Amino acid sequence: MAVKLFNTLRRKKQIFTARPDNVIRMYTCGPTVYKSQHIGNYRTFIFEDILKRVLLARGYQVRHVMNITDVGHLVSDADEGEDKIEKEARVQKRSARDIARFFEMEFKKDIKTLNILPPERFTRATAHIKDQIKLIQAIEKKGLVYRTADGIYFDTSRISDYGKLAPKNIRGIRSGARVALKEKRNPTDFALWKFSPAHGPHRQMEWRSPWGIGFPGWHIECSAMSMKYLGPTLDIHCGGVDHIQVHHSCEIAQSEAVTGKPSARFWMHCAHLTLAEGKMAKSSPETNITLKTLKDRGFDPLDLRYLVLGVHYRKPLLFRWEALAGARSARLKLASFYQALPIKKQRGEDNFRKRIEDAVFDDLNTPRALAAFFAAVRKPVSRSFVLWADHIFGLSIGRRSPIPRNILVLVKKRESCRQKKEWRAADEIRDLLARQGFRVKDTKDGPVIHRI
Ligand code: AMP
Ligand code: ZN
């Protein structure tokens, strides 16, 4: 069955197939580890996980690399301002290394609770400084760089197709700077290497280079590390939509200038998760919702996963707490249905399997696939069907029953009392459940249990 994916580079859905070795080389831009990741970031990481699971379900092998940005991402994407990690280290009075490792560990724990499959390799920017310097030297050899007082810059006017990933032409792209050009020759030019400032606070993270002491620009790490581990042409490169105009456009320019080959066959981007208050921002406590915020309000990270799967990845997702509560009930409903499912294969399962595959193989239509999954579970289907489907959804339906067996037995008993109109007995069981920390709600699809 063909897999169709929306390729940002071509601005349309295309049939995606593997090369003859059946291996998909996939690179996804990872976290900048200076603060906890917010649920917007996790929307993109969940999208990438679903993509990977769908490719695995299609029978491909996936070689996945994700970077950890632990240096070089400046406060503005404009190659200006302080390094985000150095700034946080200064505020917290800790070393930059401590900050980076702490948030990297937290990220790794978080993705586990979201059932995100880990990449084959995490690559830290600080562990690849030599590779980045080598790549900058190769770009320099092509005559595409120039020097300013604060660094070595890529001259985007020297390549004919700069900005081809972005929907507007080069003149429409806001500059990498979005501030006065200063010594930059073109607004879209970007830093490959920045010099440590001669004045002001001393940088903790700096390295010698052929151009002077300093640190790599933010974009060069992804070009250097993706090519090192996955070769000159990736099969798929992903990130959030905010990366299209600057970060990924710069990556393409750097990599293709050196190799002369396409840097990726497919580019895929996840639309943003937003709040009614506006953009999610790690710098603002009101709009910085993390997994901890969700847990503090009694949610499971998998409720967020369910919510994210309910909206197509190319559509913006407006986050609301009520919608998250809805996602939680739906997930628990699936889990409680699962407990009652038969072991033996049921008639009609193959048809449901096809409906789910058709949906996810059509540019990851997870809302349609979830609807088919729900319909299947009600039919019913066997437990092994649910486990097969959950390889794609990753919702831990069945694997981690949130409701203990004795509670389920009580719920069943209460249901049978209700059917016999033995209301008093049914109420007594309800109170017993409440004392054990469970609330039972009667819906038209049957009873649904929640932890109180
Ligand atoms: P960062 O840690 O800022 O480098 O971002 C990690 C990933 O999250 C990148 O792929 C970003 O494009 C993505 N991202 C950032 N903000 C959002 C958001 N509000 N919604 C969805 N994805 C986002
Ligand atoms: Zn990147």
CSV table of C-alpha atoms and ligand atoms in Angstrom, one decimal:
chain,number,residue,atom,x,y,z
A,1,MET,CA,0.0,0.0,0.0
A,2,ALA,CA,1.4,3.4,-1.0
A,3,VAL,CA,2.3,6.0,1.7
A,4,LYS,CA,1.5,9.6,0.7
A,5,LEU,CA,3.2,12.4,2.6
A,6,PHE,CA,3.0,16.1,2.3
A,7,ASN,CA,6.3,17.4,1.1
A,8,THR,CA,6.9,21.0,2.1
A,9,LEU,CA,9.5,21.4,-0.6
A,10,ARG,CA,7.0,20.5,-3.4
A,11,ARG,CA,4.0,22.0,-1.5
A,12,LYS,CA,2.0,18.9,-2.2
A,13,LYS,CA,1.3,15.3,-1.2
A,14,GLN,CA,3.6,12.8,-2.9
A,15,ILE,CA,4.0,9.1,-2.8
A,16,PHE,CA,6.8,8.2,-0.5
A,17,THR,CA,8.9,5.1,-1.0
A,18,ALA,CA,12.1,3.8,0.4
A,19,ARG,CA,15.4,3.4,-1.5
A,20,PRO,CA,16.3,-0.2,-2.4
A,21,ASP,CA,17.8,-0.9,1.0
A,22,ASN,CA,14.4,-0.3,2.6
A,23,VAL,CA,16.0,2.0,5.2
A,24,ILE,CA,14.5,5.4,5.9
A,25,ARG,CA,17.1,8.0,6.9
A,26,MET,CA,15.1,10.4,9.1
A,27,TYR,CA,16.4,13.5,10.9
A,28,THR,CA,14.3,15.5,13.2
A,29,CYS,CA,15.4,18.8,14.9
A,30,GLY,CA,15.5,18.2,18.6
A,31,PRO,CA,15.1,20.4,21.7
A,32,THR,CA,17.1,23.4,22.7
A,33,VAL,CA,17.9,22.3,26.2
A,34,TYR,CA,17.7,25.5,28.3
A,35,LYS,CA,14.2,25.1,29.8
A,36,SER,CA,11.5,22.5,30.0
A,37,GLN,CA,9.9,21.7,26.6
A,38,HIS,CA,6.4,23.0,26.4
A,39,ILE,CA,3.4,21.0,25.1
A,40,GLY,CA,3.7,22.8,21.7
A,41,ASN,CA,7.2,21.3,21.3
A,42,TYR,CA,5.7,18.0,22.2
A,43,ARG,CA,3.1,18.3,19.6
A,44,THR,CA,5.9,18.3,17.0
A,45,PHE,CA,7.7,15.4,18.7
A,46,ILE,CA,4.5,13.4,18.8
A,47,PHE,CA,3.9,14.1,15.1
A,48,GLU,CA,7.4,12.8,14.3
A,49,ASP,CA,6.8,9.7,16.4
A,50,ILE,CA,3.6,8.9,14.5
A,51,LEU,CA,5.4,9.4,11.2
A,52,LYS,CA,8.1,6.9,12.4
A,53,ARG,CA,5.5,4.4,13.6
A,54,VAL,CA,3.6,4.6,10.3
A,55,LEU,CA,6.8,4.0,8.4
A,56,LEU,CA,7.6,1.0,10.6
A,57,ALA,CA,4.0,-0.3,10.1
A,58,ARG,CA,4.6,0.0,6.4
A,59,GLY,CA,7.5,-2.4,6.8
A,60,TYR,CA,10.4,0.1,6.4
A,61,GLN,CA,13.4,0.3,8.7
A,62,VAL,CA,13.9,3.7,10.2
A,63,ARG,CA,17.3,5.1,11.1
A,64,HIS,CA,16.4,8.1,13.1
A,65,VAL,CA,18.8,10.8,14.4
A,66,MET,CA,17.7,13.7,16.6
A,67,ASN,CA,20.0,16.5,17.7
A,68,ILE,CA,20.3,18.1,21.1
A,69,THR,CA,21.0,21.8,20.8
A,70,ASP,CA,23.2,22.5,23.7
A,71,VAL,CA,25.0,25.6,22.3
A,72,GLY,CA,24.6,28.3,19.7
A,73,HIS,CA,20.8,28.9,19.7
A,74,LEU,CA,20.7,32.7,20.4
A,75,VAL,CA,17.8,34.5,22.1
A,76,SER,CA,16.7,35.8,18.7
A,77,ASP,CA,16.8,33.6,15.6
A,78,ALA,CA,18.6,36.5,14.1
A,79,ASP,CA,22.1,35.5,15.2
A,80,GLU,CA,21.9,38.3,17.8
A,81,GLY,CA,21.7,38.4,21.5
A,82,GLU,CA,22.8,36.0,24.2
A,83,ASP,CA,23.0,32.2,23.8
A,84,LYS,CA,19.8,30.8,25.4
A,85,ILE,CA,21.7,28.2,27.5
A,86,GLU,CA,24.4,30.7,28.6
A,87,LYS,CA,21.7,33.1,29.6
A,88,GLU,CA,19.8,30.5,31.7
A,89,ALA,CA,23.1,29.5,33.3
A,90,ARG,CA,23.7,33.1,34.3
A,91,VAL,CA,20.1,33.5,35.7
A,92,GLN,CA,20.3,30.2,37.7
A,93,LYS,CA,23.9,30.7,38.7
A,94,ARG,CA,24.8,27.2,37.3
A,95,SER,CA,27.2,26.1,34.6
A,96,ALA,CA,25.9,26.0,31.0
A,97,ARG,CA,26.8,22.3,31.0
A,98,ASP,CA,24.6,21.6,34.1
A,99,ILE,CA,21.7,23.5,32.5
A,100,ALA,CA,22.0,21.6,29.2
A,101,ARG,CA,22.3,18.2,30.8
A,102,PHE,CA,19.5,18.8,33.2
A,103,PHE,CA,17.0,19.7,30.5
A,104,GLU,CA,18.2,17.0,28.2
A,105,MET,CA,17.5,14.4,30.9
A,106,GLU,CA,14.1,15.9,31.5
A,107,PHE,CA,13.3,15.8,27.8
A,108,LYS,CA,14.3,12.1,27.6
A,109,LYS,CA,12.1,11.3,30.6
A,110,ASP,CA,9.2,13.3,29.1
A,111,ILE,CA,9.3,11.5,25.8
A,112,LYS,CA,9.2,8.2,27.5
A,113,THR,CA,6.0,9.1,29.3
A,114,LEU,CA,4.6,10.2,26.0
A,115,ASN,CA,5.4,6.8,24.4
A,116,ILE,CA,7.7,8.5,21.9
A,117,LEU,CA,10.1,5.9,20.5
A,118,PRO,CA,13.7,7.1,21.1
A,119,PRO,CA,15.8,7.9,18.1
A,120,GLU,CA,18.6,5.5,17.1
A,121,ARG,CA,21.0,8.3,18.0
A,122,PHE,CA,20.8,11.5,20.0
A,123,THR,CA,23.6,13.9,18.9
A,124,ARG,CA,24.8,16.8,21.0
A,125,ALA,CA,26.0,20.0,19.2
A,126,THR,CA,28.8,20.4,21.7
A,127,ALA,CA,30.1,16.9,20.9
A,128,HIS,CA,30.4,17.8,17.2
A,129,ILE,CA,32.3,21.0,17.1
A,130,LYS,CA,35.1,19.6,14.9
A,131,ASP,CA,32.5,18.4,12.3
A,132,GLN,CA,30.9,21.8,12.3
A,133,ILE,CA,34.2,23.5,11.8
A,134,LYS,CA,35.1,21.1,8.9
A,135,LEU,CA,31.8,21.9,7.2
A,136,ILE,CA,32.3,25.6,7.5
A,137,GLN,CA,35.7,25.2,6.0
A,138,ALA,CA,34.1,23.3,3.1
A,139,ILE,CA,31.6,26.1,2.6
A,140,GLU,CA,34.5,28.7,2.8
A,141,LYS,CA,36.3,26.8,0.0
A,142,LYS,CA,33.3,27.3,-2.2
A,143,GLY,CA,33.8,31.0,-1.7
A,144,LEU,CA,30.4,31.4,0.0
A,145,VAL,CA,31.4,33.1,3.3
A,146,TYR,CA,32.5,36.4,4.5
A,147,ARG,CA,33.8,37.8,7.7
A,148,THR,CA,32.3,40.5,9.9
A,149,ALA,CA,33.3,41.9,13.3
A,150,ASP,CA,31.2,39.3,15.1
A,151,GLY,CA,31.5,36.2,13.0
A,152,ILE,CA,31.7,34.2,9.7
A,153,TYR,CA,28.5,34.5,7.6
A,154,PHE,CA,27.0,32.6,4.7
A,155,ASP,CA,26.4,34.8,1.7
A,156,THR,CA,22.9,33.7,0.6
A,157,SER,CA,23.0,35.9,-2.5
A,158,ARG,CA,25.7,33.6,-4.0
A,159,ILE,CA,23.3,30.7,-4.4
A,160,SER,CA,20.4,30.8,-6.8
A,161,ASP,CA,17.8,28.9,-4.8
A,162,TYR,CA,18.1,30.2,-1.3
A,163,GLY,CA,14.7,30.0,0.5
A,164,LYS,CA,13.2,27.4,-1.9
A,165,LEU,CA,11.5,25.6,1.1
A,166,ALA,CA,9.6,28.7,2.2
A,167,PRO,CA,6.4,29.6,0.3
A,168,LYS,CA,7.5,33.1,-0.6
A,169,ASN,CA,10.4,34.0,-2.7
A,170,ILE,CA,13.7,35.2,-1.3
A,171,ARG,CA,12.6,38.8,-1.1
A,172,GLY,CA,9.6,37.8,0.9
A,173,ILE,CA,11.6,35.9,3.5
A,174,ARG,CA,12.1,38.0,6.5
A,175,SER,CA,15.7,38.3,7.2
A,176,GLY,CA,17.6,36.0,9.4
A,177,ALA,CA,18.3,39.3,11.1
A,178,ARG,CA,15.0,41.2,11.2
A,179,VAL,CA,17.2,43.9,12.7
A,180,ALA,CA,19.5,46.4,11.1
A,181,LEU,CA,21.8,44.7,8.7
A,182,LYS,CA,24.9,46.0,10.4
A,183,GLU,CA,27.7,44.3,8.5
A,184,LYS,CA,25.6,41.7,6.9
A,185,ARG,CA,25.5,41.9,3.1
A,186,ASN,CA,21.9,40.5,2.7
A,187,PRO,CA,19.1,40.2,5.2
A,188,THR,CA,18.9,36.5,4.8
A,189,ASP,CA,22.6,35.9,5.5
A,190,PHE,CA,23.3,33.9,8.6
A,191,ALA,CA,26.1,33.1,11.0
A,192,LEU,CA,28.2,29.9,10.6
A,193,TRP,CA,30.6,30.8,13.4
A,194,LYS,CA,30.2,33.6,16.0
A,195,PHE,CA,33.2,35.1,17.8
A,196,SER,CA,33.1,35.2,21.6
A,197,PRO,CA,32.3,38.8,22.5
A,198,ALA,CA,35.3,40.9,23.3
A,199,HIS,CA,33.3,42.8,26.0
A,200,GLY,CA,30.6,41.9,28.3
A,201,PRO,CA,30.1,38.6,30.2
A,202,HIS,CA,32.6,35.9,29.4
A,203,ARG,CA,31.2,32.9,27.5
A,204,GLN,CA,31.4,29.5,29.2
A,205,MET,CA,31.2,27.5,26.0
A,206,GLU,CA,33.8,28.6,23.4
A,207,TRP,CA,36.2,26.8,21.1
A,208,ARG,CA,39.2,27.6,19.0
A,209,SER,CA,38.6,27.7,15.2
A,210,PRO,CA,40.5,28.8,12.1
A,211,TRP,CA,38.6,32.1,12.3
A,212,GLY,CA,39.0,32.9,16.0
A,213,ILE,CA,37.7,31.8,19.4
A,214,GLY,CA,33.9,31.4,19.4
A,215,PHE,CA,31.0,29.0,18.9
A,216,PRO,CA,29.0,27.6,16.0
A,217,GLY,CA,25.9,29.3,14.6
A,218,TRP,CA,22.7,27.5,15.3
A,219,HIS,CA,22.0,26.0,11.9
A,220,ILE,CA,25.3,24.4,11.1
A,221,GLU,CA,25.0,21.7,13.8
A,222,CYS,CA,22.0,20.0,12.0
A,223,SER,CA,23.8,20.0,8.6
A,224,ALA,CA,27.0,18.6,10.1
A,225,MET,CA,25.4,15.9,12.2
A,226,SER,CA,22.7,14.8,9.8
A,227,MET,CA,25.3,14.3,7.0
A,228,LYS,CA,27.7,12.6,9.3
A,229,TYR,CA,25.3,10.0,10.5
A,230,LEU,CA,22.8,9.7,7.6
A,231,GLY,CA,24.7,10.7,4.5
A,232,PRO,CA,24.3,13.7,2.1
A,233,THR,CA,20.6,13.1,1.2
A,234,LEU,CA,18.1,12.3,4.0
A,235,ASP,CA,14.8,10.6,3.2
A,236,ILE,CA,12.8,12.8,5.5
A,237,HIS,CA,13.7,15.8,7.6
A,238,CYS,CA,11.1,17.2,10.0
A,239,GLY,CA,10.5,20.0,12.5
A,240,GLY,CA,7.8,22.5,13.4
A,241,VAL,CA,6.5,25.1,10.9
A,242,ASP,CA,8.5,27.8,12.6
A,243,HIS,CA,11.7,26.2,11.2
A,244,ILE,CA,10.7,26.5,7.5
A,245,GLN,CA,11.7,30.1,6.9
A,246,VAL,CA,15.0,30.4,8.7
A,247,HIS,CA,16.5,27.2,10.3
A,248,HIS,CA,15.7,24.7,7.6
A,249,SER,CA,16.3,27.2,4.7
A,250,CYS,CA,19.7,27.8,6.2
A,251,GLU,CA,20.4,24.0,6.6
A,252,ILE,CA,19.5,23.4,2.9
A,253,ALA,CA,21.8,26.2,1.8
A,254,GLN,CA,24.8,25.0,3.8
A,255,SER,CA,24.4,21.3,3.0
A,256,GLU,CA,23.6,21.6,-0.7
A,257,ALA,CA,26.4,24.2,-1.2
A,258,VAL,CA,28.9,21.6,-0.2
A,259,THR,CA,27.5,18.3,-1.6
A,260,GLY,CA,25.7,19.6,-4.7
A,261,LYS,CA,22.9,17.0,-3.8
A,262,PRO,CA,19.4,17.5,-2.4
A,263,SER,CA,19.7,17.6,1.4
A,264,ALA,CA,16.4,15.7,1.9
A,265,ARG,CA,13.9,14.0,-0.4
A,266,PHE,CA,11.0,15.0,1.8
A,267,TRP,CA,10.6,17.9,4.3
A,268,MET,CA,7.7,17.7,6.7
A,269,HIS,CA,6.5,20.2,9.2
A,270,CYS,CA,4.0,20.2,12.1
A,271,ALA,CA,1.6,23.1,12.6
A,272,HIS,CA,1.8,24.9,15.9
A,273,LEU,CA,-0.1,24.3,19.1
A,274,THR,CA,-1.4,27.6,20.3
A,275,LEU,CA,-3.2,29.1,23.2
A,276,ALA,CA,-6.2,31.5,23.2
A,277,GLU,CA,-3.7,33.9,24.8
A,278,GLY,CA,-1.4,33.5,21.7
A,279,LYS,CA,1.8,31.8,21.0
A,280,MET,CA,3.3,29.4,23.5
A,281,ALA,CA,6.6,30.8,24.7
A,282,LYS,CA,9.1,29.2,27.1
A,283,SER,CA,10.0,32.6,28.4
A,284,SER,CA,6.5,33.4,29.7
A,285,PRO,CA,5.2,31.6,32.8
A,286,GLU,CA,1.5,32.0,31.7
A,287,THR,CA,1.9,30.5,28.3
A,288,ASN,CA,4.6,27.9,29.1
A,289,ILE,CA,2.5,24.8,29.7
A,290,THR,CA,4.8,21.7,30.3
A,291,LEU,CA,4.1,18.1,31.1
A,292,LYS,CA,4.5,18.9,34.7
A,293,THR,CA,1.7,21.5,34.4
A,294,LEU,CA,-0.5,18.7,33.0
A,295,LYS,CA,0.4,16.2,35.7
A,296,ASP,CA,-0.2,18.8,38.4
A,297,ARG,CA,-3.7,19.1,37.1
A,298,GLY,CA,-4.2,15.3,37.2
A,299,PHE,CA,-3.6,14.5,33.6
A,300,ASP,CA,-1.6,11.7,32.1
A,301,PRO,CA,0.9,12.8,29.4
A,302,LEU,CA,-0.9,10.3,27.1
A,303,ASP,CA,-4.0,12.5,27.3
A,304,LEU,CA,-1.9,15.1,25.5
A,305,ARG,CA,-0.9,12.4,23.0
A,306,TYR,CA,-4.5,11.5,22.4
A,307,LEU,CA,-5.5,15.2,21.9
A,308,VAL,CA,-2.6,15.7,19.4
A,309,LEU,CA,-3.7,12.6,17.4
A,310,GLY,CA,-7.2,14.0,17.2
A,311,VAL,CA,-6.1,16.9,15.0
A,312,HIS,CA,-4.3,16.6,11.7
A,313,TYR,CA,-0.7,17.6,12.0
A,314,ARG,CA,-0.9,20.3,9.3
A,315,LYS,CA,-3.8,22.1,11.1
A,316,PRO,CA,-3.1,24.5,14.0
A,317,LEU,CA,-4.2,23.1,17.3
A,318,LEU,CA,-5.8,25.5,19.8
A,319,PHE,CA,-5.1,24.1,23.2
A,320,ARG,CA,-8.0,24.1,25.7
A,321,TRP,CA,-8.2,22.3,29.0
A,322,GLU,CA,-11.8,21.1,28.3
A,323,ALA,CA,-10.5,19.5,25.1
A,324,LEU,CA,-7.7,17.8,27.1
A,325,ALA,CA,-10.3,16.5,29.6
A,326,GLY,CA,-12.3,15.1,26.6
A,327,ALA,CA,-9.2,13.4,25.3
A,328,ARG,CA,-8.7,11.8,28.7
A,329,SER,CA,-12.2,10.4,28.8
A,330,ALA,CA,-11.9,9.0,25.3
A,331,ARG,CA,-8.6,7.4,26.1
A,332,LEU,CA,-10.0,5.9,29.4
A,333,LYS,CA,-13.1,4.7,27.5
A,334,LEU,CA,-10.9,2.8,25.0
A,335,ALA,CA,-8.9,1.3,27.9
A,336,SER,CA,-12.1,0.2,29.7
A,337,PHE,CA,-13.6,-1.2,26.4
A,338,TYR,CA,-10.4,-3.1,25.9
A,339,GLN,CA,-10.9,-5.1,29.1
A,340,ALA,CA,-14.1,-6.5,27.8
A,341,LEU,CA,-12.8,-7.5,24.4
A,342,PRO,CA,-12.6,-11.1,23.2
A,343,ILE,CA,-9.3,-12.9,22.7
A,344,LYS,CA,-10.3,-14.6,19.4
A,345,LYS,CA,-10.0,-12.8,16.1
A,346,GLN,CA,-13.4,-11.3,15.1
A,347,ARG,CA,-15.1,-11.0,11.8
A,348,GLY,CA,-14.6,-7.6,10.1
A,349,GLU,CA,-11.2,-6.9,11.7
A,350,ASP,CA,-9.4,-6.9,8.4
A,351,ASN,CA,-11.8,-4.3,7.2
A,352,PHE,CA,-11.0,-2.1,10.2
A,353,ARG,CA,-7.3,-2.7,9.8
A,354,LYS,CA,-7.6,-1.4,6.2
A,355,ARG,CA,-9.5,1.7,7.3
A,356,ILE,CA,-6.8,2.6,9.9
A,357,GLU,CA,-4.0,1.9,7.4
A,358,ASP,CA,-5.7,3.9,4.6
A,359,ALA,CA,-6.1,6.8,7.0
A,360,VAL,CA,-2.5,6.9,8.3
A,361,PHE,CA,-0.9,6.1,5.0
A,362,ASP,CA,-2.7,9.1,3.6
A,363,ASP,CA,-0.4,11.9,5.0
A,364,LEU,CA,-0.9,10.6,8.6
A,365,ASN,CA,-4.6,11.2,8.9
A,366,THR,CA,-4.7,10.3,12.6
A,367,PRO,CA,-8.2,11.8,13.3
A,368,ARG,CA,-9.7,9.5,10.7
A,369,ALA,CA,-7.7,6.6,12.0
A,370,LEU,CA,-8.8,7.2,15.6
A,371,ALA,CA,-12.4,7.3,14.5
A,372,ALA,CA,-12.0,3.9,12.8
A,373,PHE,CA,-10.3,2.6,15.9
A,374,PHE,CA,-13.2,3.7,18.1
A,375,ALA,CA,-15.7,2.1,15.8
A,376,ALA,CA,-13.6,-1.1,15.7
A,377,VAL,CA,-13.4,-1.4,19.5
A,378,ARG,CA,-17.2,-1.0,19.8
A,379,LYS,CA,-17.9,-3.7,17.2
A,380,PRO,CA,-16.1,-5.6,18.9
A,381,VAL,CA,-12.6,-6.6,17.7
A,382,SER,CA,-10.1,-8.9,19.4
A,383,ARG,CA,-7.5,-7.7,21.9
A,384,SER,CA,-4.7,-8.5,19.5
A,385,PHE,CA,-6.3,-6.2,16.9
A,386,VAL,CA,-6.2,-3.4,19.5
A,387,LEU,CA,-2.6,-4.1,20.3
A,388,TRP,CA,-1.7,-4.0,16.6
A,389,ALA,CA,-3.5,-0.6,16.1
A,390,ASP,CA,-1.8,0.7,19.3
A,391,HIS,CA,1.6,0.1,17.7
A,392,ILE,CA,0.7,3.0,15.5
A,393,PHE,CA,-1.2,5.2,18.0
A,394,GLY,CA,1.1,4.6,21.0
A,395,LEU,CA,-1.6,5.2,23.5
A,396,SER,CA,-0.9,2.2,25.7
A,397,ILE,CA,-4.4,0.9,25.3
A,398,GLY,CA,-4.4,-2.5,26.9
A,399,ARG,CA,-0.8,-2.6,27.9
A,400,ARG,CA,-1.2,-0.4,30.9
A,401,SER,CA,-4.7,-0.7,32.2
A,402,PRO,CA,-5.4,2.4,34.3
A,403,ILE,CA,-8.3,0.6,36.1
A,404,PRO,CA,-7.5,-2.5,38.3
A,405,ARG,CA,-9.4,-5.7,37.5
A,406,ASN,CA,-11.4,-5.8,40.8
A,407,ILE,CA,-12.8,-2.4,40.0
A,408,LEU,CA,-13.8,-3.5,36.6
A,409,VAL,CA,-15.6,-6.5,38.1
A,410,LEU,CA,-17.5,-4.1,40.4
A,411,VAL,CA,-18.5,-1.9,37.5
A,412,LYS,CA,-19.8,-4.9,35.6
A,413,LYS,CA,-21.8,-6.0,38.7
A,414,ARG,CA,-23.3,-2.5,39.0
A,415,GLU,CA,-24.2,-2.5,35.4
A,416,SER,CA,-26.1,-5.8,35.7
A,417,CYS,CA,-27.9,-4.4,38.8
A,418,ARG,CA,-28.9,-1.3,36.8
A,419,GLN,CA,-30.3,-3.5,34.0
A,420,LYS,CA,-32.4,-5.4,36.5
A,421,LYS,CA,-33.5,-2.0,37.9
A,422,GLU,CA,-32.0,-2.9,41.3
A,423,TRP,CA,-31.2,0.8,41.9
A,424,ARG,CA,-30.3,0.5,45.6
A,425,ALA,CA,-27.7,-2.2,45.0
A,426,ALA,CA,-26.3,-0.2,42.0
A,427,ASP,CA,-25.9,2.9,44.2
A,428,GLU,CA,-24.2,0.9,46.9
A,429,ILE,CA,-21.6,-0.3,44.4
A,430,ARG,CA,-21.2,3.2,43.1
A,431,ASP,CA,-20.4,4.4,46.7
A,432,LEU,CA,-18.0,1.5,47.2
A,433,LEU,CA,-16.2,2.5,44.0
A,434,ALA,CA,-16.0,6.1,45.2
A,435,ARG,CA,-14.5,5.0,48.5
A,436,GLN,CA,-11.8,3.2,46.5
A,437,GLY,CA,-11.1,6.3,44.4
A,438,PHE,CA,-13.1,5.7,41.3
A,439,ARG,CA,-16.1,7.5,39.8
A,440,VAL,CA,-18.4,5.8,37.4
A,441,LYS,CA,-20.3,7.8,34.8
A,442,ASP,CA,-23.1,6.3,32.7
A,443,THR,CA,-23.0,7.2,29.1
A,444,LYS,CA,-25.0,6.0,26.1
A,445,ASP,CA,-22.1,3.8,25.3
A,446,GLY,CA,-22.0,2.2,28.7
A,447,PRO,CA,-20.3,3.0,32.0
A,448,VAL,CA,-17.0,4.9,32.0
A,449,ILE,CA,-14.7,4.9,35.0
A,450,HIS,CA,-12.3,7.6,36.1
A,451,ARG,CA,-10.0,7.9,39.0
A,452,ILE,CA,-11.2,10.6,41.3
B,1,AMP,P1,13.1,24.2,20.2
B,1,AMP,O1,13.4,23.5,21.5
B,1,AMP,O2,12.6,25.6,20.4
B,1,AMP,O3,14.2,24.1,19.3
B,1,AMP,O4,11.8,23.4,19.5
B,1,AMP,C1,11.7,22.0,19.4
B,1,AMP,C2,10.7,21.7,18.3
B,1,AMP,O5,9.4,22.2,18.7
B,1,AMP,C3,11.0,22.2,16.9
B,1,AMP,O6,10.7,21.3,15.9
B,1,AMP,C4,10.0,23.4,16.8
B,1,AMP,O7,9.8,23.7,15.5
B,1,AMP,C5,8.8,22.9,17.6
B,1,AMP,N1,7.9,23.9,18.1
B,1,AMP,C6,8.2,25.1,18.7
B,1,AMP,N2,7.1,25.7,19.2
B,1,AMP,C7,6.0,24.9,18.8
B,1,AMP,C8,4.6,25.0,19.0
B,1,AMP,N3,4.0,26.0,19.6
B,1,AMP,N4,3.8,24.0,18.4
B,1,AMP,C9,4.4,23.0,17.8
B,1,AMP,N5,5.7,22.8,17.6
B,1,AMP,C10,6.5,23.8,18.1
B,2,ZN,ZN,17.8,21.5,13.0
